[in-house]
Coordinates of C-alpha atoms in Angstrom, one line a residue:
L1 CA -5.1 27.2 -4.3
L2 CA -1.4 27.5 -3.7
E3 CA 0.9 25.1 -1.9
Q4 CA 4.3 26.1 -0.4
G5 CA 7.1 23.8 0.3
Q6 CA 10.1 24.7 2.4
G7 CA 13.1 25.1 0.0
A8 CA 10.9 23.9 -2.9
G9 CA 8.9 26.9 -3.8
T10 CA 5.2 27.7 -4.3
F11 CA 3.1 25.7 -6.6
V12 CA -0.5 25.8 -7.9
N13 CA -2.5 23.0 -6.2
R14 CA -4.4 21.6 -9.2
A15 CA -5.7 18.4 -7.6
P16 CA -6.0 16.7 -4.3
H17 CA -2.5 15.9 -3.0
V18 CA -2.2 12.4 -1.7
E19 CA 0.6 10.9 0.4
Q20 CA 0.9 7.1 0.2
R21 CA 2.8 5.1 2.8
L22 CA 4.3 2.0 1.4
S23 CA 4.7 0.2 4.7
T24 CA 1.2 -1.4 4.5
L25 CA -0.7 -3.0 1.6
T26 CA -3.9 -1.1 0.8
S27 CA -6.0 -0.5 -2.2
F28 CA -6.5 2.9 -3.9
S29 CA -10.0 3.0 -2.6
E30 CA -8.9 2.3 0.9
D31 CA -6.1 5.0 0.6
M32 CA -8.6 7.6 -0.6
A33 CA -11.2 6.8 2.1
S34 CA -8.5 7.1 4.8
R35 CA -7.9 10.6 3.7
G36 CA -11.5 11.6 3.5
L37 CA -11.6 11.5 -0.3
V38 CA -14.0 9.6 -2.5
A39 CA -12.3 7.2 -4.8
G40 CA -13.7 6.7 -8.2
S41 CA -13.0 4.8 -11.5
V42 CA -13.6 5.4 -15.1
W43 CA -13.4 2.1 -16.9
I44 CA -11.3 2.1 -20.0
Q45 CA -11.2 -1.7 -20.6
R46 CA -12.3 -4.9 -18.9
A47 CA -11.6 -8.2 -20.8
V48 CA -10.2 -11.7 -20.5
S49 CA -7.2 -12.2 -22.7
V50 CA -4.0 -14.2 -23.0
A51 CA -1.2 -12.9 -20.7
P52 CA 1.8 -11.5 -22.6
P53 CA 5.2 -13.0 -21.6
E54 CA 6.0 -10.3 -19.0
E55 CA 2.7 -10.7 -17.2
A56 CA 2.8 -14.5 -17.4
L57 CA 6.3 -14.5 -15.8
A58 CA 5.2 -12.0 -13.1
L59 CA 2.1 -14.1 -12.2
G60 CA 3.8 -17.5 -12.5
L61 CA 1.6 -18.5 -15.3
S62 CA 2.2 -20.9 -18.2
P63 CA 2.5 -19.4 -21.8
G64 CA -1.0 -18.9 -23.2
A65 CA -2.7 -18.6 -19.8
K66 CA -5.5 -16.2 -19.6
V67 CA -5.9 -13.2 -17.3
S68 CA -8.7 -10.8 -16.4
R69 CA -7.3 -7.4 -17.6
M70 CA -8.7 -4.1 -16.3
T71 CA -7.6 -0.6 -17.3
R72 CA -9.1 2.3 -15.5
L73 CA -8.6 5.9 -14.7
R74 CA -8.6 6.3 -10.9
T75 CA -10.0 9.5 -9.4
A76 CA -10.1 11.3 -6.0
N77 CA -13.1 13.5 -5.5
G78 CA -13.6 13.4 -9.2
S79 CA -10.1 14.6 -10.1
P80 CA -8.0 12.3 -12.2
M81 CA -5.1 10.8 -10.1
A82 CA -3.8 7.6 -11.8
L83 CA -4.0 5.3 -14.8
E84 CA -4.1 1.6 -13.6
Q85 CA -3.6 -1.5 -15.7
A86 CA -4.2 -4.7 -13.6
A87 CA -3.9 -8.4 -14.6
I88 CA -5.3 -11.2 -12.4
P89 CA -5.2 -14.9 -13.3
I90 CA -8.7 -16.0 -14.2
R91 CA -8.8 -18.6 -11.5
F92 CA -9.1 -15.7 -9.0
L93 CA -11.2 -13.4 -11.1
P94 CA -12.9 -15.2 -14.0
E95 CA -15.1 -12.2 -15.0
P96 CA -13.5 -8.7 -14.8
A97 CA -16.9 -7.0 -15.2
A98 CA -17.7 -8.3 -11.6
V99 CA -15.4 -5.5 -10.2
E100 CA -17.6 -2.5 -9.6
G101 CA -15.5 -0.5 -7.1
S102 CA -12.5 -1.8 -5.2
L103 CA -10.7 -4.7 -6.8
Y104 CA -9.3 -5.8 -3.5
E105 CA -12.8 -5.9 -2.0
E106 CA -13.9 -8.1 -4.8
L107 CA -10.9 -10.4 -4.4
R108 CA -11.5 -10.6 -0.6
R109 CA -15.2 -11.4 -1.2
R110 CA -14.0 -14.3 -3.4
G111 CA -11.7 -15.6 -0.6
Y112 CA -8.5 -14.2 -2.1
T113 CA -7.0 -11.7 0.3
P114 CA -4.0 -9.7 -0.9
F115 CA -1.4 -10.2 1.7
R116 CA 1.9 -8.7 0.6
A117 CA 3.4 -7.0 -2.5
L118 CA 6.6 -6.3 -4.2
Q119 CA 6.5 -2.8 -5.7
R120 CA 8.9 -0.9 -7.9
L121 CA 8.7 2.9 -8.3
T122 CA 10.1 4.8 -11.2
A123 CA 9.9 8.5 -12.3
I124 CA 8.6 8.8 -15.9
R125 CA 7.2 11.4 -18.3
L126 CA 3.6 10.9 -19.5
T127 CA 2.9 10.2 -23.1
A128 CA 0.4 12.4 -24.9
E129 CA -2.4 9.9 -24.4
Q130 CA -1.7 9.3 -20.7
A131 CA -1.4 13.1 -20.1
A132 CA -4.8 13.7 -21.8
Q133 CA -6.4 11.0 -19.6
L134 CA -4.9 12.5 -16.5
D135 CA -5.7 16.1 -17.5
V136 CA -2.0 17.3 -17.4
P137 CA 0.3 18.6 -20.1
E138 CA 2.1 16.1 -22.3
G139 CA 5.5 15.1 -20.9
S140 CA 4.4 15.9 -17.3
A141 CA 6.3 14.0 -14.6
A142 CA 4.6 11.0 -13.2
L143 CA 5.3 8.1 -10.8
Y144 CA 5.2 4.7 -12.4
F145 CA 4.4 1.8 -10.0
E146 CA 4.8 -1.8 -10.9
R147 CA 3.4 -4.1 -8.3
R148 CA 3.1 -7.9 -7.8
T149 CA 0.6 -8.8 -5.1
M150 CA 0.6 -12.2 -3.5
L151 CA -1.6 -14.3 -1.3
E152 CA -0.3 -15.3 2.2
D153 CA 1.2 -18.5 0.8
G154 CA 3.2 -16.5 -1.8
T155 CA 0.9 -17.3 -4.8
P156 CA 0.9 -14.4 -7.3
L157 CA -2.5 -12.8 -7.3
E158 CA -2.1 -9.5 -9.2
F159 CA 0.2 -7.7 -11.5
V160 CA -0.4 -3.9 -11.7
R161 CA 1.2 -1.1 -13.7
S162 CA 0.1 2.4 -12.7
Q163 CA 1.0 5.9 -13.7
Y164 CA 0.3 8.5 -11.0
R165 CA 0.2 12.2 -11.5
G166 CA 3.5 13.6 -10.2
D167 CA 1.9 16.9 -9.1
A168 CA -0.5 15.2 -6.8
W169 CA 1.3 12.2 -5.2
T170 CA 3.9 11.7 -2.5
T171 CA 5.2 8.4 -1.5
T172 CA 6.7 7.6 2.0
Y173 CA 8.9 4.7 2.6
P174 CA 9.4 3.2 6.1
C175 CA 12.9 3.4 7.5
W176 CA 14.4 0.8 9.8
G177 CA 17.6 0.9 11.8
K178 CA 19.8 3.8 12.9
V179 CA 19.5 7.1 11.1

């Protein structure tokens, strides 16, 4: 029930704690399975819509292009872990309702294997709505991930924005060279 950290103190362990390594590209479902946790999703929205300018730019699309948009609450063993908003050009995923579990599994099944990603990580405070969905107090700290995933040839495949609970997520970056 309690988690102690050297020099950090003792904290109530309110949800599964997940460490994510950013040296390999994996889906949320794959990350959870590798830790012995069961990944789940609560769908908030699945629709086809016109990409706003920021998404069109991130995905290399023309103004007015359509994307499959999916918003879902991601869970680990039933506990809320993250809010995820994904946009995929409709040429890769024409019907967002086709995604039942892992988005990456569905994309691979269609012949579009995510190969690499550029990811930006920022610390944020959750809004009242985000906090309610993640079952934490309003203003709680969270990790905001913005990821552009590409195919092997560099074609943009996915643009994702996610808010991960700050009390349940650790990110590890690879380090190269002399330390």
